[in-house]
Amino acid sequence: MSSEVVDIDLWWNTSLLRVPDRLTDIQSWHGHIPFAFWIIEATEPVVFVELGTHKGDSYSAFCQAVSELGLPSKCYAVDSWIGDEQSGIYGEEVFEELKTYNERKFRSFSTLMRMDFSEALNCFSDGSIDILHIDGYHSYEAVRQDFEKWLPKLSRRGVVLFHDIAVREKGFGVWRFWDEINVVYPSITFSHSFGLGVLAVGEETPVPLLNLISSFKKSPSSMLGVFEALGSRCELLSKAKALNRETEELRFKNMQLLAEDSTKKVESLARLEAQELR
């Protein structure tokens, strides 16, 4: 039996138990939503930026935490919203649906920036971003370029998050860059839900995050087990919602079939009556 002990009192916050409002069929980030809630409360970022948003499960979780905590944060999602060969090419409806949701829930502090990452660089001052989430194109070259270009934009409290650090197929190379960079700065490596790397690049890392990193170094398996268990809860909620959607779709299709059958029966009776009247 492991003798590792997690100093939960040093880094635990109630945001870990929040229930996510947005869970789409893109489930790869759902296991990290408790951490998204946690880090927003732990660091209280002035500016949060996400590079690569797709349907917005991760971005909406960060925004939900900002909203429910009543923080004065500003959040920005940068994406072309057309997809690529890794995520798949998708239609305009993906952006429009997220835009509607974002306007309804977070319009006072959240902005969807439909542009290239390099174009968005000019919209932020050096040293202004407290949390940067990199989740765009996942080749080694692309991720390294995103990090190097955006690093000057990070504040003295800056944190960078990398998704998909555990994926080693389909041209994904985030794991290679993570292996290089996580030894340069204080870091945490989450292996569940395709992997999430947490990199404290600022010189003034918020104390709760420092405590979490310290717990990770002292007892990695125990601390990671806590976040994986909390993430599993979100994944189960996601699967339940997916089943509910499928049930509703089947119910709707069944109603359509019944309606079509009823229509056919009415039309058949009408034809029979017409023949009898001749």
Short mmCIF file of C-alpha atoms in Angstrom, two decimals, residues 155-159 185 199-205:
data_model
loop_
_atom_site.label_atom_id
_atom_site.label_comp_id
_atom_site.label_asym_id
_atom_site.label_seq_id
_atom_site.Cartn_x
_atom_site.Cartn_y
_atom_site.Cartn_z
CA SER A 155 2.49 37.84 -17.10
CA ARG A 156 4.74 37.38 -14.06
CA ARG A 157 1.98 35.09 -12.73
CA GLY A 158 1.71 33.28 -16.05
CA VAL A 159 0.60 29.66 -16.50
CA TYR A 185 9.68 25.27 -15.53
CA LEU A 199 3.52 24.88 -16.83
CA ALA A 200 4.20 27.71 -14.35
CA VAL A 201 6.26 30.09 -16.51
CA GLY A 202 5.87 33.24 -14.40
CA GLU A 203 8.23 34.42 -11.69
CA GLU A 204 5.35 35.04 -9.28
CA THR A 205 3.33 31.82 -9.48
#
